[in-house]
Amino acid sequence: MPLAAVVFDLDDTLFDHSTATRSGLRTWAQALGRTSTPELEEAWRAAEQRHFASWRDGRISFAEQRRRRLRDVLPLLRLPVGDDAELDDLFTTGFLTAYQRAWTGFDDVDAALRAVQAAGLRTAVLTNGTRQQQNAKIEAIGLSGRLGPVFTAEELGVAKPRPQAFLRVCEHLGVAPEQTLYVGDDHSVDVLGARAAGLRAVHLDRAGTATVEEEVRITSLLQLAAHVSEP
């Protein structure tokens, strides 16, 4: 069947989440009178992945995954771990504010969207996150009105990599899964999840450091055009 739609992941696909996180962490640490280190940044990344996965799987609330990240990292900064209210305030007024100030997109997104548009395909975003924050990111990087509908795990009630998340997006778009191409940076969540639901998928490996075998892989969205044009 001919391709009908391209659905994008958001974080580290269209939106540079990793760079904004590092910048936010460094700014936040400095405001606390501390210095960010590679070890701290790796600990934050690991805590984010672990606890976000717990929220994604429905085991904890979104606020709780943020608190757990702080509980893991604050001792490394030699700072006390407060109660839930104190942690919520520290995350919101500290790291989150600095993170938001560093929001930026990738410079290959425009070319990718033009290629998809030239191919006459619909677009959408499927992201694991909350509606308010993910839409704010899209607005901040200048993509509001340039993409199709934005679907979040919060609104769908199910998160990637569960097949239902991808299938619900296809249903909303009115396209068959086999006519839909998903583009994302997380191989297990984005690529394997999409394929398990019957979609096509492209792995975006921006750093070129992926260790898993994958035939359909690109290192820049500039290469997406080859995957959306009919042979």
Coordinates of N, CA and C in Angstrom, one line a residue, residues 10 15 100 103-104 130-144 150 152:
L10 N 8.8 13.4 19.2 CA 9.2 14.8 19.5 C 10.6 14.9 20.1
F15 N 12.7 18.0 18.5 CA 13.1 18.9 19.6 C 14.3 18.4 20.3
Q100 N 13.5 24.9 30.3 CA 12.6 25.6 29.3 C 13.4 26.7 28.6
W103 N 15.2 25.5 25.4 CA 14.5 24.7 24.4 C 14.9 25.2 23.0
T104 N 15.2 24.2 22.1 CA 15.5 24.5 20.8 C 15.2 23.3 19.9
T130 N 3.2 14.9 28.5 CA 1.9 15.5 28.8 C 1.5 16.5 27.8
R131 N 0.3 16.8 27.6 CA -0.2 17.6 26.5 C 0.3 19.0 26.6
Q132 N 0.3 19.6 27.8 CA 0.7 21.0 27.9 C 2.2 21.2 27.6
Q133 N 3.0 20.4 28.2 CA 4.4 20.6 28.0 C 4.9 20.3 26.6
Q134 N 4.4 19.2 26.0 CA 4.8 18.8 24.7 C 4.3 19.8 23.6
N135 N 3.1 20.4 23.8 CA 2.7 21.4 22.8 C 3.4 22.7 23.0
A136 N 3.8 23.0 24.3 CA 4.7 24.2 24.5 C 6.0 24.1 23.8
K137 N 6.6 22.9 23.8 CA 7.8 22.6 23.1 C 7.7 22.9 21.6
I138 N 6.6 22.4 21.0 CA 6.4 22.6 19.6 C 6.2 24.1 19.3
E139 N 5.5 24.8 20.1 CA 5.4 26.2 19.9 C 6.7 26.9 20.0
A140 N 7.5 26.5 21.0 CA 8.8 27.2 21.3 C 9.8 27.1 20.2
I141 N 9.7 25.9 19.4 CA 10.7 25.7 18.4 C 10.1 26.1 17.0
G142 N 9.0 26.8 17.0 CA 8.4 27.3 15.8 C 7.7 26.3 14.9
L143 N 7.2 25.3 15.4 CA 6.5 24.3 14.6 C 5.0 24.3 14.7
S144 N 4.4 25.2 15.5 CA 3.0 25.3 15.6 C 2.4 25.6 14.3
V150 N -1.1 16.6 17.3 CA -0.1 16.2 18.3 C -0.8 15.3 19.3
T152 N -0.4 12.9 22.6 CA 0.4 12.6 23.8 C 0.0 11.4 24.5

